[in-house]
mmCIF file of C-alpha atoms in Angstrom:
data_model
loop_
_atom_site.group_PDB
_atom_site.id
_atom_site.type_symbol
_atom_site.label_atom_id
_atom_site.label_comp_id
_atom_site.label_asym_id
_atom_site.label_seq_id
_atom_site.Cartn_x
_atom_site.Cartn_y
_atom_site.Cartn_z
ATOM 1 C CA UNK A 137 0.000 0.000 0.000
ATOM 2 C CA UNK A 138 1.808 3.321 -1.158
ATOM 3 C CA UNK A 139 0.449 5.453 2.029
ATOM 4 C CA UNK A 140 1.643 2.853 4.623
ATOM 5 C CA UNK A 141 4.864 2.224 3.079
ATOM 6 C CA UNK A 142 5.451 5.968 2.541
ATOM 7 C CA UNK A 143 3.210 8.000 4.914
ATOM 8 C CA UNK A 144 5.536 7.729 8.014
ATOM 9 C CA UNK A 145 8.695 8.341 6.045
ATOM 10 C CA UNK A 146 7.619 11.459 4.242
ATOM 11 C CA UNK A 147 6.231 12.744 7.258
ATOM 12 C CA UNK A 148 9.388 12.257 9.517
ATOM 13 C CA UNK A 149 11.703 13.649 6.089
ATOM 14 C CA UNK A 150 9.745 16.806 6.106
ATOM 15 C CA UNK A 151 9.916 17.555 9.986
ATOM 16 C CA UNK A 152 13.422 17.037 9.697
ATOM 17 C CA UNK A 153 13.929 19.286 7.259
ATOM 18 C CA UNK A 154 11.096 21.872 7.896
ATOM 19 C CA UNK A 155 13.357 22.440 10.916
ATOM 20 C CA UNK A 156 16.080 24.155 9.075
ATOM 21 C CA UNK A 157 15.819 26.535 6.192
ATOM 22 C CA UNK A 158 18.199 25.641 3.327
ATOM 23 C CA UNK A 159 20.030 27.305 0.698
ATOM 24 C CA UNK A 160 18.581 26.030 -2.634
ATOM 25 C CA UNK A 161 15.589 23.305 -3.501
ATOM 26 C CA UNK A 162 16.114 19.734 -3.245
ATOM 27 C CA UNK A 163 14.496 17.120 -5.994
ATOM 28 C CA UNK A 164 14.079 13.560 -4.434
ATOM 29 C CA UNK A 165 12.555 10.779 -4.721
ATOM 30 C CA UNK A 166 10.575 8.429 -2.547
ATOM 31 C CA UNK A 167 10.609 4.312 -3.140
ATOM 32 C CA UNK A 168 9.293 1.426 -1.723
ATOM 33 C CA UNK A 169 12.272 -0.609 0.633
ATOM 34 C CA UNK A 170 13.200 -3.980 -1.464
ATOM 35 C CA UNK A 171 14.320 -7.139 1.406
ATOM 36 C CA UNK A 172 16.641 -8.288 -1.247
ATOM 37 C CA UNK A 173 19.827 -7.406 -2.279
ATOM 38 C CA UNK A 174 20.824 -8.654 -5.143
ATOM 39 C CA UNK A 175 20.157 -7.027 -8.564
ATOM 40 C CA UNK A 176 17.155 -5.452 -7.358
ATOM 41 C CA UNK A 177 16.651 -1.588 -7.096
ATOM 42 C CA UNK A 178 19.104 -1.057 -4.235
ATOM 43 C CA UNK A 179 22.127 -3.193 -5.614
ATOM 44 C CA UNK A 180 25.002 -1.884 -7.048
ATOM 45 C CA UNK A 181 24.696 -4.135 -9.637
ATOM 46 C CA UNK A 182 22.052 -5.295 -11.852
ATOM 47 C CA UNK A 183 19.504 -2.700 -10.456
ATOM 48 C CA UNK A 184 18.086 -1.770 -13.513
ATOM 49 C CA UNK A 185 15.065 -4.096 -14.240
ATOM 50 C CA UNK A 186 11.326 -3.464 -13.581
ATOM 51 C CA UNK A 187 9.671 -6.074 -12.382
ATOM 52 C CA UNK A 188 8.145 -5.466 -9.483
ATOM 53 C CA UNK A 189 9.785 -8.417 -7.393
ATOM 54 C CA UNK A 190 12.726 -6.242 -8.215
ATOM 55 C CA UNK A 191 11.538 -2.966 -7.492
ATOM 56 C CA UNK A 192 8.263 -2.120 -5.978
ATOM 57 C CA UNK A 193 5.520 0.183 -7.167
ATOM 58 C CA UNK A 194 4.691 3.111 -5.010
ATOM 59 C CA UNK A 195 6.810 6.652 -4.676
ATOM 60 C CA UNK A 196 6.957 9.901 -6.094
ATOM 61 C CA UNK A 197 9.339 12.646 -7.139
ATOM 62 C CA UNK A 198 8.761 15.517 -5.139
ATOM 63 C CA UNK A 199 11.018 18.730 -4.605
ATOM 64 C CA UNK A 200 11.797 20.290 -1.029
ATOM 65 C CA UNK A 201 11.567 24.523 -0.621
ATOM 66 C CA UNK A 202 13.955 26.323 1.115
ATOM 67 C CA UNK A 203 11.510 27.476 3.544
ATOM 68 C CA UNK A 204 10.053 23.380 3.872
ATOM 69 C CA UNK A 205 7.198 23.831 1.236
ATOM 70 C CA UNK A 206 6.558 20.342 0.036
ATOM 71 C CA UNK A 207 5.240 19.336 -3.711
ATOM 72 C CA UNK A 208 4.826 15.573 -4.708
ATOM 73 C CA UNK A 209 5.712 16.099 -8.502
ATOM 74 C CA UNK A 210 4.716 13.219 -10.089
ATOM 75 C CA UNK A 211 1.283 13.051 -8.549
ATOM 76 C CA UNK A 212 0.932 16.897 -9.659
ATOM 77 C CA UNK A 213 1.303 16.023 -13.402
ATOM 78 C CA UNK A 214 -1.570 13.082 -12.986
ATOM 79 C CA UNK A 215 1.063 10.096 -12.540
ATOM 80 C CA UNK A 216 0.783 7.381 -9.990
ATOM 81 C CA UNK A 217 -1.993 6.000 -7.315
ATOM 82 C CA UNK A 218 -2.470 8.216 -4.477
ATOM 83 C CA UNK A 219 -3.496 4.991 -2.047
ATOM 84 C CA UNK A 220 -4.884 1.541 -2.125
ATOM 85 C CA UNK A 221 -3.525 -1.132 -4.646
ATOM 86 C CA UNK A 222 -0.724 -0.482 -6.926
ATOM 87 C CA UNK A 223 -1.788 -1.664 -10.009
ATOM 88 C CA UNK A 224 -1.972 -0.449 -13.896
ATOM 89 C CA UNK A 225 -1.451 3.483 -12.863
ATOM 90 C CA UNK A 226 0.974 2.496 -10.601
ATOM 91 C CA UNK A 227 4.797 4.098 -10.644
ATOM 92 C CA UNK A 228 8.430 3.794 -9.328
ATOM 93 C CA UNK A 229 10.471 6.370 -9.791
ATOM 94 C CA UNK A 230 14.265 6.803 -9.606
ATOM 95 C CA UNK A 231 17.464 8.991 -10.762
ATOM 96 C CA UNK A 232 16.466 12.553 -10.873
ATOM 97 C CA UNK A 233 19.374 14.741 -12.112
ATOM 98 C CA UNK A 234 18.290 18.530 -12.601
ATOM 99 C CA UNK A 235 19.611 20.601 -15.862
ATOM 100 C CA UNK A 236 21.815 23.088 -15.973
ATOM 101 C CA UNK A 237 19.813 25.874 -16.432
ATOM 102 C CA UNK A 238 17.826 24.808 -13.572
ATOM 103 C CA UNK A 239 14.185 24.789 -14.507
ATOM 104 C CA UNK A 240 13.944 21.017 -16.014
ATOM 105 C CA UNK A 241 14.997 17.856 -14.505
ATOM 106 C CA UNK A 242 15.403 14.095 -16.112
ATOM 107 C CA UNK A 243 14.596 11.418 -14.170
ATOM 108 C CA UNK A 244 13.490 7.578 -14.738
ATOM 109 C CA UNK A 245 9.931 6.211 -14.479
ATOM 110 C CA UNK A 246 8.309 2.908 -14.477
ATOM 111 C CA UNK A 247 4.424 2.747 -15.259
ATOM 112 C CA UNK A 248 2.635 0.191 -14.441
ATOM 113 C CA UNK A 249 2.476 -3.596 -12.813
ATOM 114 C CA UNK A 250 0.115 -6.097 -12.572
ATOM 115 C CA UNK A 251 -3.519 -6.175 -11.594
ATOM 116 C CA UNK A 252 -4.193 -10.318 -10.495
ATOM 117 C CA UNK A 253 -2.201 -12.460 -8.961
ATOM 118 C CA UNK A 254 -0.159 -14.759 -11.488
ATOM 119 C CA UNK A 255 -0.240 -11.992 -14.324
ATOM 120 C CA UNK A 256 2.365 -11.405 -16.162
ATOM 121 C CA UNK A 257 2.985 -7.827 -17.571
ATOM 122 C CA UNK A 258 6.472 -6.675 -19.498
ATOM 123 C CA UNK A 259 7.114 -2.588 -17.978
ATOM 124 C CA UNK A 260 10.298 -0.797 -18.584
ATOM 125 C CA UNK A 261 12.045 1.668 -16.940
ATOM 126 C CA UNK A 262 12.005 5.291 -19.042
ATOM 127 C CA UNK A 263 13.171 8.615 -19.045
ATOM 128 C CA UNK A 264 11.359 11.457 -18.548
ATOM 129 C CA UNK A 265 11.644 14.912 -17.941
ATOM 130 C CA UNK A 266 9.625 17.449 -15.608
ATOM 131 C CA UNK A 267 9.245 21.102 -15.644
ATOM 132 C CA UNK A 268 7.335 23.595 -13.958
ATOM 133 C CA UNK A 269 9.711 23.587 -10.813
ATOM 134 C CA UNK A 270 9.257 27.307 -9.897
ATOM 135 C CA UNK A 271 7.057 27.101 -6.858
ATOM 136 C CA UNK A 272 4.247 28.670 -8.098
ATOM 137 C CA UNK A 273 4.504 27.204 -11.521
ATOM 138 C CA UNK A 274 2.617 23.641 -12.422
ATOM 139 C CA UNK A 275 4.435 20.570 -12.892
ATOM 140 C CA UNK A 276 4.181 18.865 -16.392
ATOM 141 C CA UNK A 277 5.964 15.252 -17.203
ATOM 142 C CA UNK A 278 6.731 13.965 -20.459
ATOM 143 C CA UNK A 279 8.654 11.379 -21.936
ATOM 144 C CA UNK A 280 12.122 11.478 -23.359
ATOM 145 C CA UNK A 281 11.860 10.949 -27.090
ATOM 146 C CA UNK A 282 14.259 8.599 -29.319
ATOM 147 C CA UNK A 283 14.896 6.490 -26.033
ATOM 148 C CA UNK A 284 14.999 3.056 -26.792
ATOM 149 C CA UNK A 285 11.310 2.052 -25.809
ATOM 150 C CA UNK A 286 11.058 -1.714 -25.388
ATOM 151 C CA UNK A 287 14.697 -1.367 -23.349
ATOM 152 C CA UNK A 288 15.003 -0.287 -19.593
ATOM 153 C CA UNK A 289 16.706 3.437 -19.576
ATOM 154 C CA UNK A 290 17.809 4.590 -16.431
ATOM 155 C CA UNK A 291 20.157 6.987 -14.377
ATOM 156 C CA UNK A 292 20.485 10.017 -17.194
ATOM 157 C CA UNK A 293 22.893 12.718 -17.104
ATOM 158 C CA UNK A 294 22.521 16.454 -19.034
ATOM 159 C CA UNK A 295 25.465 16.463 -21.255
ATOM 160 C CA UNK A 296 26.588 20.401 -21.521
ATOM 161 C CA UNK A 297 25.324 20.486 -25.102
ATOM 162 C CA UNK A 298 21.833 19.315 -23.364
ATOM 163 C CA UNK A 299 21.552 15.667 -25.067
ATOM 164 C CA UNK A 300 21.331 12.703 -22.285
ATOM 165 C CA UNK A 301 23.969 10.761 -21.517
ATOM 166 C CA UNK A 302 22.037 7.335 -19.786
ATOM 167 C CA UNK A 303 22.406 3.645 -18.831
ATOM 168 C CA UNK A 304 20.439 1.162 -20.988
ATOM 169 C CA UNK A 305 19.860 -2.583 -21.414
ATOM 170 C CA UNK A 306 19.881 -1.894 -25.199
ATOM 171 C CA UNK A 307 21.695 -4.699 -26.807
ATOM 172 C CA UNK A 308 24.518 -2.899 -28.321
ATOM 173 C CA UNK A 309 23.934 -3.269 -31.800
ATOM 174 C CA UNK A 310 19.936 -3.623 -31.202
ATOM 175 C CA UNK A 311 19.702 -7.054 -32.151
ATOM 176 C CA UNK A 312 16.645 -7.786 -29.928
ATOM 177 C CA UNK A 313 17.574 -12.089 -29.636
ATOM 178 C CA UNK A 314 20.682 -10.621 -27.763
ATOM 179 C CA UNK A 315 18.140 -9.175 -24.849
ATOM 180 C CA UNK A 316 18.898 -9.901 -21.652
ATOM 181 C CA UNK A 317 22.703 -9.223 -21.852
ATOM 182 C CA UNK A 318 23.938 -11.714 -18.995
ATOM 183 C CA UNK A 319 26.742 -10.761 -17.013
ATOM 184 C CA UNK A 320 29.946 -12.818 -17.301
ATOM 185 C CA UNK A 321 30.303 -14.581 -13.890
ATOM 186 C CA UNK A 322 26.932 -14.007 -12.203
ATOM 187 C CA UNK A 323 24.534 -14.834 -15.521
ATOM 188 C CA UNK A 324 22.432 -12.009 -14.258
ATOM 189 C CA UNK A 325 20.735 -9.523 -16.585
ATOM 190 C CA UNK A 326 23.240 -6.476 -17.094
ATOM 191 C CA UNK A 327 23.227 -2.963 -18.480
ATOM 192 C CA UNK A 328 25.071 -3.081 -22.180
ATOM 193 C CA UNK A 329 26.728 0.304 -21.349
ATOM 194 C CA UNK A 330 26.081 4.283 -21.370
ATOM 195 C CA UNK A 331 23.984 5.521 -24.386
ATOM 196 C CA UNK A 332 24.081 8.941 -25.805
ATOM 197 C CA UNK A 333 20.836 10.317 -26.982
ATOM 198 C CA UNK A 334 20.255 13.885 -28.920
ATOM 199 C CA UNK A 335 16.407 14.627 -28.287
ATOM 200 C CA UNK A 336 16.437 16.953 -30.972
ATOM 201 C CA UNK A 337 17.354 14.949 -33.974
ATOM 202 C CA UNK A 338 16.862 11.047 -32.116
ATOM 203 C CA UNK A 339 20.626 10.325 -33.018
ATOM 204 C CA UNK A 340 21.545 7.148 -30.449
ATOM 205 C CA UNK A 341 24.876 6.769 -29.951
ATOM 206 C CA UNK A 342 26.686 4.066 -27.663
ATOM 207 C CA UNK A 343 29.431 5.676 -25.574
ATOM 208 C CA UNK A 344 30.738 2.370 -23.544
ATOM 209 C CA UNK A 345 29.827 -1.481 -23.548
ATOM 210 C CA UNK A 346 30.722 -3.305 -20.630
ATOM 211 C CA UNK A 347 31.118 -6.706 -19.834
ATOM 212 C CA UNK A 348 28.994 -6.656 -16.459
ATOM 213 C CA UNK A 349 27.281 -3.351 -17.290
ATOM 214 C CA UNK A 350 28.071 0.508 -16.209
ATOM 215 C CA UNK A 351 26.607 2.687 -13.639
ATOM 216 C CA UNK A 352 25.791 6.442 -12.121
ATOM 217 C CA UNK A 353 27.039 8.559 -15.102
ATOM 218 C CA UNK A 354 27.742 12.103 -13.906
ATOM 219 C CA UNK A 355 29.199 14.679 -16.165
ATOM 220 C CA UNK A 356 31.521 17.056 -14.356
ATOM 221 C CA UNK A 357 32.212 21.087 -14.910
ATOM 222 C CA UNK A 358 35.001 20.205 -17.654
ATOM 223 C CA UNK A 359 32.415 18.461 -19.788
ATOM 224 C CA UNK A 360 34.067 14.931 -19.006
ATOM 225 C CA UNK A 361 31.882 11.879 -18.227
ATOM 226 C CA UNK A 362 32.365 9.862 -14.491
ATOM 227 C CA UNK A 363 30.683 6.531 -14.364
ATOM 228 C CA UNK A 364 31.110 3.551 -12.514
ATOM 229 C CA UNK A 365 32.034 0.222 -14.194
ATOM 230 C CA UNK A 366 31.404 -3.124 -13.126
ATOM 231 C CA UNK A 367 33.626 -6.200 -13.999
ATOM 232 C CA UNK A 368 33.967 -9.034 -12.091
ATOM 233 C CA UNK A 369 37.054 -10.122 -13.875
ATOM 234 C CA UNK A 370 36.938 -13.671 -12.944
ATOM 235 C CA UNK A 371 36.421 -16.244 -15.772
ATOM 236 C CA UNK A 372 32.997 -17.711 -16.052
ATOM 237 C CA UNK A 373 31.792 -19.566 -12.990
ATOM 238 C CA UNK A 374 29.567 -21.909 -15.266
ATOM 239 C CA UNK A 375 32.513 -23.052 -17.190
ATOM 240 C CA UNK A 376 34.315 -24.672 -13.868
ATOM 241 C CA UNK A 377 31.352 -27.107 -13.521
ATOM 242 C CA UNK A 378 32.613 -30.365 -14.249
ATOM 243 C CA UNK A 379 28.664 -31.286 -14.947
#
């Protein structure tokens, strides 16, 4: 339920911080607490798929007011359930970076899960972006466009000519009978790499395959890209079995 699992946590985050005024506005998001760790939402390593035994519906993306004034973002601009079960409307939400010019923001969204028990639904994660931060203005979400849509796209990153540097299951030359990319020691699904995407024009470019997938791309003040990588540089565990 998205009010029990998040009710008492927004409401301790805000007294916390409606105690002290800070300098500038802070973009977060909420998420529902996953028991396992590993490759699931909270893993530093295969967190990128969707389903919701790997990450659970229910959050938001709200921003935080210097003087404590609270707005629930997503839920402004008509996305999400607002209580009770977490079904076809339902969201997770994850990665908000803001832009440079500081009135837009990218983050990744998953719509969507289930209705029954035993149904099986395919949901990706996707990037959108939000504007209307101002605090008077009116929040207004739409999707990134030329984003690979049947792929999970996650953890973008404004480039300083604006396009969207991002993590992506993609296979890396878009053969689709090469999805899931499997890690090489684990066999778990992996990211293929970091993805470069120019909204303007759709132009996809890969930037870096990996082995065991790449993470958390940040672009720092010289314009130069920061990412984490994962290898496991072991040979393949499956090969040692004699079986």
């Amino acid at each position: 339920m998205r009010k029990l699992a998040f009710a008492t946590f927004t409401a301790l985050f805000a007294s916390a911080l409606s105690a002290q005024s800070l300098p500038n506005p802070i973009l977060f998001v909420t998420q529902m607490p996953i028991p396992g760790d590993f490759a699931t939402i909270g893993s530093v390593f295969g967190n990128h798929r969707a389903e919701t035994a790997t990450v659970g519906r229910g959050g938001d993306l709200y921003i935080r007011y210097p003087d404590g004034f609270l707005r629930n973002l997503t839920a402004e601009a008509g996305f999400g359930v607002a209580s009770g079960f977490q079904g076809a409307n339902s969201i997770a939400v994850r990665d908000p970076v803001v832009h440079w010019s500081g009135t837009r923001a990218a983050f990744a969204m998953v719509v969507g899960a289930p209705t029954q028990q035993f149904q099986v639904t395919t949901q990706r994660w996707q990037l959108y972006e939000v504007t209307g931060l101002g605090r008077n203005q009116t929040a207004v979400i739409t999707r990134v466009t030329g984003q690979p849509a049947a792929y999970n796209n996650v953890e973008p990153a404004y480039a300083s000519d604006g396009d969207l540097i991002f993590v992506s299951d993609r296979p890396r030359d878009g053969a689709a009978h090469l999805y899931p990319a499997l890690d090489e020691y684990e066999s778990r699904a992996i990211t293929s790499g970091l993805w470069r995407l120019d909204p303007a024009s759709g132009a996809l470019t890969l930037l870096e395959h990996a082995p065991s997938g790449s993470f958390t791309p940040r672009v720092d003040s010289f314009g130069r890209v920061i990412f984490t990588r994962w290898d496991h540089l072991q040979r393949d565990q499956q090969n040692d079995d004699p079986g």
